[in-house]
Coordinates of C-alpha atoms in Angstrom, one line a residue:
M1 CA 115.2 134.3 -85.7
W2 CA 112.3 133.0 -87.9
P3 CA 109.1 135.2 -88.1
A4 CA 106.1 134.2 -86.0
Y5 CA 103.5 132.8 -88.4
E6 CA 99.9 133.4 -87.6
S7 CA 96.7 134.0 -89.4
T8 CA 96.1 137.7 -89.8
P9 CA 93.4 139.9 -91.4
L10 CA 95.7 140.2 -94.5
Y11 CA 96.7 136.5 -94.9
D12 CA 95.7 133.1 -93.6
R13 CA 98.0 130.2 -93.3
S14 CA 97.1 128.9 -96.8
S15 CA 97.7 132.2 -98.5
L16 CA 100.2 132.0 -101.4
G17 CA 100.6 135.7 -101.2
G18 CA 101.5 135.5 -97.6
L19 CA 104.0 132.7 -98.4
E20 CA 105.7 134.8 -101.1
E21 CA 105.9 137.7 -98.6
D22 CA 107.4 135.6 -95.9
I23 CA 110.0 134.0 -98.2
R24 CA 111.0 137.5 -99.4
T25 CA 111.4 138.7 -95.8
V26 CA 113.4 135.7 -94.6
A27 CA 115.6 135.5 -97.6
S28 CA 116.6 139.2 -97.2
T29 CA 117.9 138.5 -93.7
W30 CA 119.2 134.9 -94.3
F31 CA 121.7 135.8 -97.0
D32 CA 123.0 138.8 -95.1
H33 CA 124.4 136.3 -92.5
E34 CA 128.1 135.6 -93.0
A35 CA 127.5 131.8 -92.5
H36 CA 124.8 131.5 -95.1
H37 CA 126.4 131.1 -98.5
S38 CA 124.2 128.4 -100.1
V39 CA 120.9 128.9 -101.9
D40 CA 120.2 125.1 -101.6
E41 CA 120.6 125.4 -97.8
F42 CA 118.0 128.1 -97.7
V43 CA 115.6 125.9 -99.6
F44 CA 116.1 123.1 -97.1
H45 CA 115.9 125.2 -94.0
Y46 CA 113.1 127.6 -94.8
P47 CA 110.3 126.7 -92.3
V48 CA 107.2 125.7 -94.2
A49 CA 105.6 123.7 -91.4
Y50 CA 103.3 126.6 -90.6
F51 CA 101.9 126.7 -94.2
Q52 CA 98.8 124.8 -95.1
F53 CA 99.3 123.2 -98.5
R54 CA 96.0 121.3 -98.5
P55 CA 94.0 123.9 -100.5
H56 CA 96.7 123.8 -103.2
D57 CA 96.8 119.9 -103.4
R58 CA 94.5 118.4 -106.1
Y59 CA 95.1 114.9 -104.8
S60 CA 92.8 113.6 -102.1
G61 CA 94.1 110.1 -101.4
T62 CA 97.2 108.8 -99.6
T63 CA 100.5 109.8 -101.2
Q64 CA 104.1 108.8 -100.6
Y65 CA 105.5 112.3 -100.6
G66 CA 104.2 115.2 -98.6
M67 CA 103.4 118.6 -100.2
D68 CA 106.1 120.3 -98.2
Q69 CA 108.8 117.9 -99.5
L70 CA 107.6 118.3 -103.1
F71 CA 107.4 122.1 -102.7
R72 CA 111.1 122.1 -101.7
L73 CA 112.0 119.8 -104.6
F74 CA 110.4 121.9 -107.3
L75 CA 111.7 125.1 -105.7
L76 CA 115.2 123.6 -106.0
K77 CA 114.4 122.7 -109.7
E78 CA 113.3 126.2 -110.5
I79 CA 116.2 127.8 -108.7
H80 CA 118.7 125.7 -110.7
G81 CA 116.8 126.4 -113.9
W82 CA 116.4 122.7 -114.9
A83 CA 114.0 122.3 -117.7
H84 CA 113.2 118.6 -117.0
E85 CA 112.7 116.5 -113.9
T86 CA 115.6 114.3 -115.0
S87 CA 118.1 116.9 -114.0
L88 CA 116.6 117.1 -110.5
L89 CA 116.6 113.4 -110.1
T90 CA 120.3 113.2 -111.1
Y91 CA 121.1 115.9 -108.6
L92 CA 119.3 114.1 -105.8
S93 CA 121.0 110.7 -106.7
H94 CA 124.4 112.3 -106.4
H95 CA 123.6 114.1 -103.1
P96 CA 122.3 111.6 -100.5
D97 CA 122.9 114.3 -97.8
L98 CA 120.3 116.5 -99.5
R99 CA 117.8 113.7 -99.6
E100 CA 118.3 113.2 -95.8
Q101 CA 117.7 116.9 -95.2
L102 CA 114.5 116.7 -97.2
G103 CA 113.4 113.6 -95.4
I104 CA 113.2 111.6 -98.6
E105 CA 114.2 107.9 -98.2
A106 CA 113.8 106.9 -101.9
V107 CA 114.3 109.2 -104.9
P108 CA 110.9 109.6 -106.6
D109 CA 110.8 108.5 -110.3
Q110 CA 110.4 110.9 -113.2
S111 CA 106.7 110.2 -113.8
T112 CA 105.8 110.9 -110.2
L113 CA 107.5 114.3 -110.4
W114 CA 105.8 115.1 -113.8
R115 CA 102.3 114.2 -112.4
T116 CA 103.0 116.3 -109.2
W117 CA 103.8 119.4 -111.2
H118 CA 101.1 119.1 -113.9
E119 CA 98.3 117.3 -112.0
R120 CA 98.8 117.6 -108.3
F121 CA 99.9 121.2 -107.9
T122 CA 97.4 123.9 -108.6
A123 CA 98.3 126.5 -111.3
E124 CA 98.5 129.1 -108.5
L125 CA 101.1 127.0 -106.6
R126 CA 103.2 126.5 -109.7
E127 CA 103.2 130.3 -110.3
T128 CA 104.2 130.9 -106.7
I129 CA 107.1 128.5 -106.9
E130 CA 108.4 130.3 -110.0
A131 CA 108.0 133.7 -108.4
V132 CA 109.7 132.8 -105.0
A133 CA 112.6 131.1 -106.8
R134 CA 113.3 134.3 -108.6
T135 CA 113.0 136.3 -105.4
I136 CA 115.5 133.9 -103.6
L137 CA 118.0 134.2 -106.5
I138 CA 117.8 138.0 -106.5
K139 CA 118.2 138.3 -102.7
A140 CA 121.1 135.9 -102.8
Q141 CA 122.8 137.7 -105.6
N142 CA 122.3 141.1 -103.9
A143 CA 124.1 139.6 -100.9
D144 CA 127.0 138.4 -103.1
V145 CA 126.0 134.8 -102.6
A146 CA 126.8 132.5 -105.5
V147 CA 123.7 131.5 -107.4
P148 CA 123.1 128.5 -109.7
R149 CA 121.8 130.7 -112.5
E150 CA 121.3 134.4 -113.3
P151 CA 117.9 135.5 -112.1
E152 CA 115.7 137.2 -114.7
R153 CA 115.3 140.8 -113.6
N154 CA 112.3 141.5 -115.9
F155 CA 108.8 140.2 -114.9
P156 CA 107.3 137.4 -116.9
S157 CA 104.3 138.3 -119.0
H158 CA 101.1 136.3 -119.3
G159 CA 102.0 135.1 -122.8
D160 CA 104.8 132.8 -123.9
E161 CA 107.4 135.5 -124.2
E162 CA 108.8 137.8 -121.5
E163 CA 108.2 141.5 -121.6
P164 CA 111.3 143.7 -122.0
A165 CA 112.4 145.7 -119.0
P166 CA 110.5 149.0 -118.9
D167 CA 112.3 151.9 -120.6
D168 CA 112.7 155.4 -119.2
Q169 CA 109.7 156.8 -121.0
A170 CA 107.5 153.9 -119.7
I171 CA 108.7 154.6 -116.2
L172 CA 108.0 158.3 -116.5
N173 CA 104.5 157.8 -118.0
E174 CA 103.6 155.4 -115.2
A175 CA 105.1 157.7 -112.6
A176 CA 103.1 160.7 -113.9
S177 CA 99.8 158.8 -113.6
I178 CA 100.6 157.6 -110.1
N179 CA 102.0 161.0 -109.0
D180 CA 98.7 162.6 -110.1
H181 CA 96.7 160.1 -108.1
I182 CA 98.9 160.2 -105.0
S183 CA 99.0 164.1 -104.9
R184 CA 95.2 164.3 -105.1
I185 CA 95.0 162.0 -102.1
V186 CA 97.9 163.2 -99.9
F187 CA 98.0 167.0 -100.2
P188 CA 94.4 167.7 -99.1
A189 CA 95.5 166.4 -95.6
F190 CA 97.3 169.8 -95.3
S191 CA 95.3 172.9 -94.5
L192 CA 96.1 176.5 -93.8
N193 CA 92.8 177.1 -92.0
R194 CA 91.9 179.9 -94.5
D195 CA 88.5 181.1 -95.6
D196 CA 87.1 179.5 -98.8
G197 CA 86.8 182.9 -100.5
C198 CA 90.6 183.5 -100.6
E199 CA 91.8 184.5 -104.1
I200 CA 94.9 182.2 -103.9
H201 CA 94.0 178.5 -103.5
Q202 CA 95.8 176.9 -100.5
N203 CA 97.1 174.2 -102.8
A204 CA 99.1 176.9 -104.6
Y205 CA 101.1 177.1 -101.3
W206 CA 101.9 173.3 -101.4
D207 CA 102.8 173.6 -105.1
L208 CA 105.2 176.4 -104.3
Q209 CA 106.7 174.4 -101.4
T210 CA 107.2 171.5 -103.8
H211 CA 108.8 173.9 -106.3
L212 CA 111.2 175.1 -103.6
G213 CA 112.2 171.5 -102.9
L214 CA 112.9 170.9 -106.5
R215 CA 116.0 173.1 -106.6
E216 CA 118.7 172.8 -104.0
G217 CA 119.2 175.9 -101.9
L218 CA 116.1 177.8 -103.3
A219 CA 114.6 180.2 -100.8
A220 CA 111.0 181.4 -100.7
N221 CA 111.4 184.9 -102.3
E222 CA 113.4 183.7 -105.3
G223 CA 111.3 180.5 -105.6
A224 CA 108.1 182.5 -105.6
R225 CA 109.3 184.7 -108.5
S226 CA 110.4 181.7 -110.7
F227 CA 107.2 179.8 -109.8
I228 CA 105.1 182.6 -111.3
Y229 CA 106.4 181.7 -114.8
E230 CA 106.5 177.9 -114.3
S231 CA 103.0 177.5 -112.7
T232 CA 99.8 177.3 -114.8
R233 CA 97.9 178.9 -111.9
D234 CA 96.4 182.4 -112.4
R235 CA 97.5 183.5 -108.9
T236 CA 100.5 182.2 -106.9
P237 CA 101.7 183.4 -103.5
L238 CA 104.6 185.8 -103.0
G239 CA 107.5 184.7 -100.9
H240 CA 106.6 186.8 -97.8
A241 CA 102.9 185.7 -98.0
H242 CA 104.0 182.1 -98.2
R243 CA 106.2 182.4 -95.1
D244 CA 103.5 184.3 -93.2
Q245 CA 100.9 181.6 -93.8
I246 CA 103.4 178.8 -92.7
R247 CA 104.4 180.7 -89.6
D248 CA 100.8 180.7 -88.4
L249 CA 100.9 176.9 -88.2
S250 CA 102.0 175.4 -84.8
V251 CA 104.3 172.5 -84.6
E252 CA 101.5 170.3 -83.4
Q253 CA 99.3 171.4 -86.3
V254 CA 102.1 170.5 -88.8
R255 CA 102.6 167.1 -87.1
E256 CA 98.9 166.3 -87.2
M257 CA 98.6 167.2 -90.9
Y258 CA 101.7 165.2 -91.6
R259 CA 100.4 162.1 -89.9
R260 CA 97.1 162.4 -91.8
A261 CA 99.0 162.7 -95.1
V262 CA 101.2 159.7 -94.3
N263 CA 98.2 157.6 -93.3
R264 CA 96.6 158.3 -96.7
L265 CA 99.9 157.4 -98.4
L266 CA 100.1 154.1 -96.5
D267 CA 96.6 153.3 -97.4
E268 CA 97.6 153.6 -101.1
V269 CA 100.7 151.4 -100.9
A270 CA 99.0 148.9 -98.6
E271 CA 96.8 147.9 -101.5
T272 CA 99.8 146.1 -103.0
E273 CA 101.0 142.7 -101.9
E274 CA 104.5 144.1 -101.9
F275 CA 103.7 146.3 -98.8
F276 CA 102.8 144.9 -95.5
R277 CA 101.9 146.8 -92.4
A278 CA 104.5 145.2 -90.1
G279 CA 108.2 145.6 -89.6
I280 CA 111.1 147.4 -88.3
V281 CA 111.3 151.1 -87.5
A282 CA 114.4 153.3 -87.0
I283 CA 114.4 156.3 -84.7
D284 CA 117.2 158.8 -85.3
I285 CA 118.1 162.5 -84.9
T286 CA 119.3 164.7 -87.7
E287 CA 120.4 168.3 -87.5
A288 CA 120.4 171.3 -89.8
D289 CA 123.6 173.0 -90.9
P290 CA 125.4 174.6 -87.9
F291 CA 123.8 177.9 -87.0
T292 CA 126.3 180.8 -87.1
G293 CA 124.0 183.7 -86.3
D294 CA 122.9 185.3 -83.0
R295 CA 120.7 182.8 -81.2
T296 CA 119.7 185.1 -78.4
G297 CA 116.1 184.3 -77.4
H298 CA 116.2 181.0 -79.3
E299 CA 118.4 179.0 -77.0
E300 CA 115.6 176.4 -76.4
D301 CA 115.3 175.7 -80.1
I302 CA 118.8 176.2 -81.5
I303 CA 120.6 173.7 -79.3
G304 CA 124.0 171.9 -79.4
T305 CA 124.9 169.4 -82.0
K306 CA 125.0 165.6 -81.5
E307 CA 128.8 165.7 -81.6
K308 CA 130.5 167.3 -78.6
S309 CA 131.5 170.7 -80.0
D310 CA 130.8 174.4 -79.5
E311 CA 128.5 174.5 -82.5
Y312 CA 124.7 175.0 -82.4
A313 CA 122.0 173.7 -84.8
Y314 CA 118.3 173.0 -85.1
Q315 CA 117.6 169.3 -84.5
W316 CA 114.8 167.1 -85.8
V317 CA 114.0 163.4 -85.1
T318 CA 112.0 160.9 -87.2
V319 CA 110.6 157.4 -87.0
Q320 CA 110.9 155.7 -90.4
L321 CA 110.1 152.3 -91.8
V322 CA 113.3 150.3 -92.7
G323 CA 114.1 146.8 -93.7
N324 CA 112.0 145.2 -96.4
A325 CA 109.3 147.8 -96.2
V326 CA 109.2 150.9 -98.4
P327 CA 111.2 153.5 -96.4
I328 CA 108.4 156.0 -95.5
V329 CA 108.9 158.5 -92.7
L330 CA 106.0 157.9 -90.4
D331 CA 106.4 160.9 -88.2
A332 CA 108.8 163.8 -87.5
R333 CA 109.2 166.2 -84.6
P334 CA 111.6 168.8 -83.4
V335 CA 114.1 168.4 -80.5
R336 CA 114.0 171.1 -77.9
K337 CA 116.3 171.8 -75.0
G338 CA 115.2 170.0 -71.8
E339 CA 113.2 167.2 -73.5
S340 CA 114.2 163.7 -72.4
R341 CA 115.1 161.1 -75.0
K342 CA 112.6 158.7 -73.4
E343 CA 109.8 161.3 -73.9
I344 CA 110.8 161.7 -77.6
V345 CA 110.9 158.0 -78.3
E346 CA 107.6 157.3 -76.6
D347 CA 106.0 160.1 -78.6
L348 CA 107.2 158.8 -82.0
L349 CA 106.3 155.2 -81.2
N350 CA 102.8 156.2 -80.3
S351 CA 102.5 157.8 -83.7
A352 CA 104.1 154.9 -85.5
E353 CA 102.0 152.2 -83.8
E354 CA 98.8 154.1 -84.9
L355 CA 99.9 153.7 -88.5
V356 CA 101.7 150.3 -88.7
H357 CA 102.4 147.2 -86.6
V358 CA 105.9 147.6 -85.1
D359 CA 108.0 144.6 -84.2
N360 CA 111.5 145.9 -83.8
V361 CA 113.1 149.3 -83.1
L362 CA 116.5 150.4 -84.2
M363 CA 118.2 153.4 -82.6
D364 CA 121.5 155.1 -82.4
R365 CA 123.7 155.2 -79.3
E366 CA 122.3 158.5 -78.1
F367 CA 119.2 156.5 -77.1
D368 CA 121.1 153.9 -75.1
S369 CA 119.4 154.9 -71.8
Q370 CA 118.3 151.9 -69.7
H371 CA 114.9 153.7 -69.1
I372 CA 114.3 153.8 -72.8
L373 CA 115.2 150.1 -73.2
E374 CA 112.9 149.2 -70.3
M375 CA 110.0 151.2 -71.9
L376 CA 110.5 149.3 -75.2
S377 CA 110.5 145.9 -73.5
Q378 CA 107.3 146.9 -71.6
R379 CA 105.7 147.6 -74.9
R380 CA 106.8 144.1 -76.0
L381 CA 109.1 145.6 -78.7
S382 CA 112.4 144.2 -79.7
Y383 CA 115.4 146.6 -79.8
I384 CA 119.0 146.8 -80.9
V385 CA 120.9 149.8 -79.8
P386 CA 124.7 150.5 -79.8
K387 CA 126.1 151.2 -76.3
R388 CA 128.6 153.9 -75.5
M389 CA 131.6 152.1 -74.1
Q390 CA 132.4 152.7 -70.4
T391 CA 135.3 151.4 -68.4
S392 CA 133.9 147.9 -68.1
E393 CA 133.1 147.6 -71.8
K394 CA 136.6 148.9 -72.7
A395 CA 138.2 146.3 -70.4
Q396 CA 136.1 143.5 -71.9
A397 CA 137.0 144.6 -75.5
K398 CA 140.7 144.5 -74.5
R399 CA 140.4 140.9 -73.3
L400 CA 138.6 139.9 -76.5
L401 CA 141.3 141.5 -78.5
Q402 CA 144.0 139.6 -76.6
R403 CA 142.1 136.3 -77.3
G404 CA 141.5 137.2 -80.9
Q405 CA 137.7 136.7 -80.4
D406 CA 135.4 138.5 -82.9
R407 CA 132.1 138.0 -81.1
Y408 CA 131.0 137.8 -77.5
E409 CA 127.7 137.9 -75.7
T410 CA 127.0 138.5 -72.0
E411 CA 123.9 139.3 -69.9
R412 CA 123.8 142.6 -68.1
K413 CA 121.5 144.2 -65.6
L414 CA 121.1 147.9 -65.9
H415 CA 120.0 149.8 -62.8
L416 CA 116.7 151.7 -63.1
G417 CA 116.7 153.0 -59.5
K418 CA 114.8 151.8 -56.3
N419 CA 116.2 148.3 -56.6
K420 CA 114.8 147.8 -60.1
W421 CA 116.8 146.5 -63.0
H422 CA 116.5 146.1 -66.8
E423 CA 118.0 142.9 -68.2
T424 CA 119.6 143.1 -71.6
T425 CA 122.2 141.3 -73.7
L426 CA 125.5 143.0 -74.5
I427 CA 126.9 141.9 -77.8
Y428 CA 130.5 142.7 -78.7
R429 CA 131.3 142.7 -82.4
R430 CA 134.7 143.3 -83.9
K431 CA 134.7 145.6 -86.9
E432 CA 136.3 144.4 -90.1
D433 CA 139.1 146.6 -91.5
S434 CA 139.1 148.9 -88.5
E435 CA 141.4 151.9 -88.5
H436 CA 142.2 151.2 -84.9
D437 CA 144.6 148.6 -83.4
D438 CA 143.2 148.7 -79.8
Y439 CA 139.8 148.0 -78.1
R440 CA 138.2 150.5 -80.5
Q441 CA 138.0 147.7 -83.0
Y442 CA 134.9 146.5 -81.2
S443 CA 131.4 147.9 -81.1
V444 CA 129.0 147.0 -78.2
F445 CA 125.3 146.6 -78.9
M446 CA 122.4 146.0 -76.5
S447 CA 119.4 143.8 -77.4
N448 CA 116.5 142.2 -75.6
R449 CA 116.4 139.4 -78.2
G450 CA 120.1 138.4 -78.3
S451 CA 122.4 138.6 -81.3
G452 CA 119.6 137.5 -83.7
L453 CA 118.7 141.1 -84.3
L454 CA 122.2 142.3 -84.9
T455 CA 122.0 141.9 -88.7
E456 CA 118.9 144.1 -88.7
Y457 CA 120.9 147.0 -87.4
G458 CA 122.4 147.3 -90.8
Y459 CA 119.0 148.6 -92.0
R460 CA 119.8 151.9 -90.2
W461 CA 121.9 153.0 -93.2
E462 CA 118.6 153.5 -94.9
I463 CA 117.6 156.3 -92.5
E464 CA 121.0 158.0 -93.0
S465 CA 120.7 157.9 -96.8
G466 CA 117.1 159.0 -96.4
Y467 CA 118.2 162.1 -94.5
K468 CA 120.5 163.1 -97.4
S469 CA 117.5 163.1 -99.8
I470 CA 115.2 164.8 -97.3
K471 CA 117.7 167.7 -96.8
R472 CA 118.0 167.9 -100.6
F473 CA 114.2 168.5 -100.7
M474 CA 114.2 171.3 -98.1
A475 CA 113.7 174.9 -99.1
A476 CA 116.5 177.3 -98.0
T477 CA 115.8 179.8 -95.3
T478 CA 117.7 182.1 -92.9
S479 CA 114.7 182.6 -90.7
K480 CA 114.9 181.8 -87.0
D481 CA 111.2 181.0 -86.8
F482 CA 111.0 177.6 -85.3
G483 CA 107.6 176.7 -86.8
L484 CA 108.7 177.7 -90.3
R485 CA 112.0 175.7 -89.9
F486 CA 110.1 172.6 -88.8
F487 CA 107.5 172.9 -91.5
Y488 CA 110.2 173.0 -94.1
F489 CA 111.7 169.8 -92.7
A490 CA 108.4 168.0 -92.3
F491 CA 107.3 168.9 -95.9
A492 CA 110.6 167.6 -97.2
C493 CA 110.0 164.3 -95.3
L494 CA 106.6 164.1 -97.0
L495 CA 108.1 164.7 -100.5
Y496 CA 110.7 162.0 -99.7
S497 CA 107.9 159.6 -98.6
I498 CA 105.8 160.3 -101.7
W499 CA 108.8 159.6 -103.9
R500 CA 109.4 156.2 -102.3
A501 CA 105.7 155.3 -102.3
V502 CA 105.4 156.3 -106.0
D503 CA 108.5 154.3 -106.8
L504 CA 107.0 151.2 -105.1
L505 CA 103.7 151.6 -107.1
V506 CA 105.6 152.1 -110.4
Q507 CA 107.8 149.1 -109.8
V508 CA 104.8 146.9 -108.9
E509 CA 102.8 148.1 -111.9
L510 CA 105.7 147.7 -114.4
T511 CA 107.5 144.6 -113.1
G512 CA 105.2 143.0 -110.5
E513 CA 107.9 143.2 -107.8
Y514 CA 109.5 145.7 -105.5
E515 CA 113.2 146.1 -105.1
H516 CA 114.8 148.7 -102.8
S517 CA 116.9 150.3 -105.5
P518 CA 114.6 153.0 -106.8
M519 CA 113.3 152.8 -110.4
V520 CA 111.9 156.3 -110.3
T521 CA 114.4 159.1 -109.4
A522 CA 113.7 161.7 -106.8
D523 CA 114.1 164.5 -109.3
N524 CA 111.5 162.8 -111.6
T525 CA 109.0 162.6 -108.8
L526 CA 109.5 166.3 -107.7
T527 CA 109.3 167.5 -111.3
L528 CA 106.0 165.6 -111.8
L529 CA 104.6 166.9 -108.6
K530 CA 105.6 170.4 -109.5
K531 CA 103.6 170.1 -112.7
E532 CA 100.4 169.3 -110.8
T533 CA 97.9 172.1 -110.5
G534 CA 94.6 172.4 -108.8
I535 CA 95.4 169.6 -106.4
G536 CA 92.4 168.5 -104.4

């Protein structure tokens, strides 16, 4: 499925920045498809009809070749790394099928191509072609697609030579500066509702909470004692005082502060062209370590685990940006006994859509309720959700196995009650290297946009890997206080989001691009945040 191209407040249809962003988005999905193993094919099939080349064309008269054709030709030349137009012409001469795909009846001569690049194209368009060619090569290489040449991973300088890749010290220096800026913007969104005359500044509490997240398994009492020696503040809170202040915050107060903080964080990263306020979100539930104590009086909060067992645990649910966007946790909330999954999803989507433009929603199979799917469709959102296999799905998977069929799609109506139905598409996909030899080789997904969204479901791994980091950032506690437990989780989500935002800004500052693999480590970010004093 190609993106829908429209003029927006951020980009119009002649925006080269918008073109770069679109190519980066499409290439990420294109090369993940098992049938797409050619960089040239991407160049020929990428849809540029929406783009208005006219502002970037310095010719005004009638010409034999259209700007879209020439754009593809020079993109091909840059991708292959040919220094001269002659190599491109030779390639076209030996591949008539490529000329046909480009709609070129006669191969242009060398002088025409030279004039196009040096006289017809604007300098900005030439720079864009060079930039998107590098992006395409990197996206293809990351998907294990053969590339014509090795993409340069360091960003070209404005001079004749290329700058070397940033070393660790340069990364740390840049991260320190950005951390300082981000923390002064984000942390004031949190408030303890205390009087101005209090001896201990409220930011000391956020400093201490960050300090607790720096070391795995560090509880408030022990952390408060070590923080006295590591902090440059005159007064720091004791562990019991810290917990008392946090306990006074309600879950809704914590969520409201969290949303304010994330909104400020998004405003910072949105100033870069590498972040765009649209995309895919994933909603998922995570749980704390199994609770082994006496839960008497806390049965509404310490509920069962996601897996069917006799264990109990606190559960939290988040909505997070995934895909090509920086993986920021947009909102978090607890899961309590008696709450419906539909109520939870609606609540989180309301928060997410206040912050970003949401197109697609990814969820795990615990959200496979037809009422949730209908709600998403009514909100005009696309979804992809795995389905728990019932008798009919098992029987269909057995038939597919007998036929040796790897993929299958079928329409299904799900009953909503009172003669109302939700229409969805069931997609059966056979897992590679499955440990099973029966119908369990297949997974079943539901989507209101067909199988085109199936490749996007792979983005959910980001939220699972994110949870590992978030739990790493959480302070340890044995307290049963629900508000305290949730605050610890929400603050860990904030630290994780700050880390990923800082990493994006550092990458853009030092290399001019953003790759999902972090350049700044989580520990570096936490250490730098811990060193901040007098925030706000």
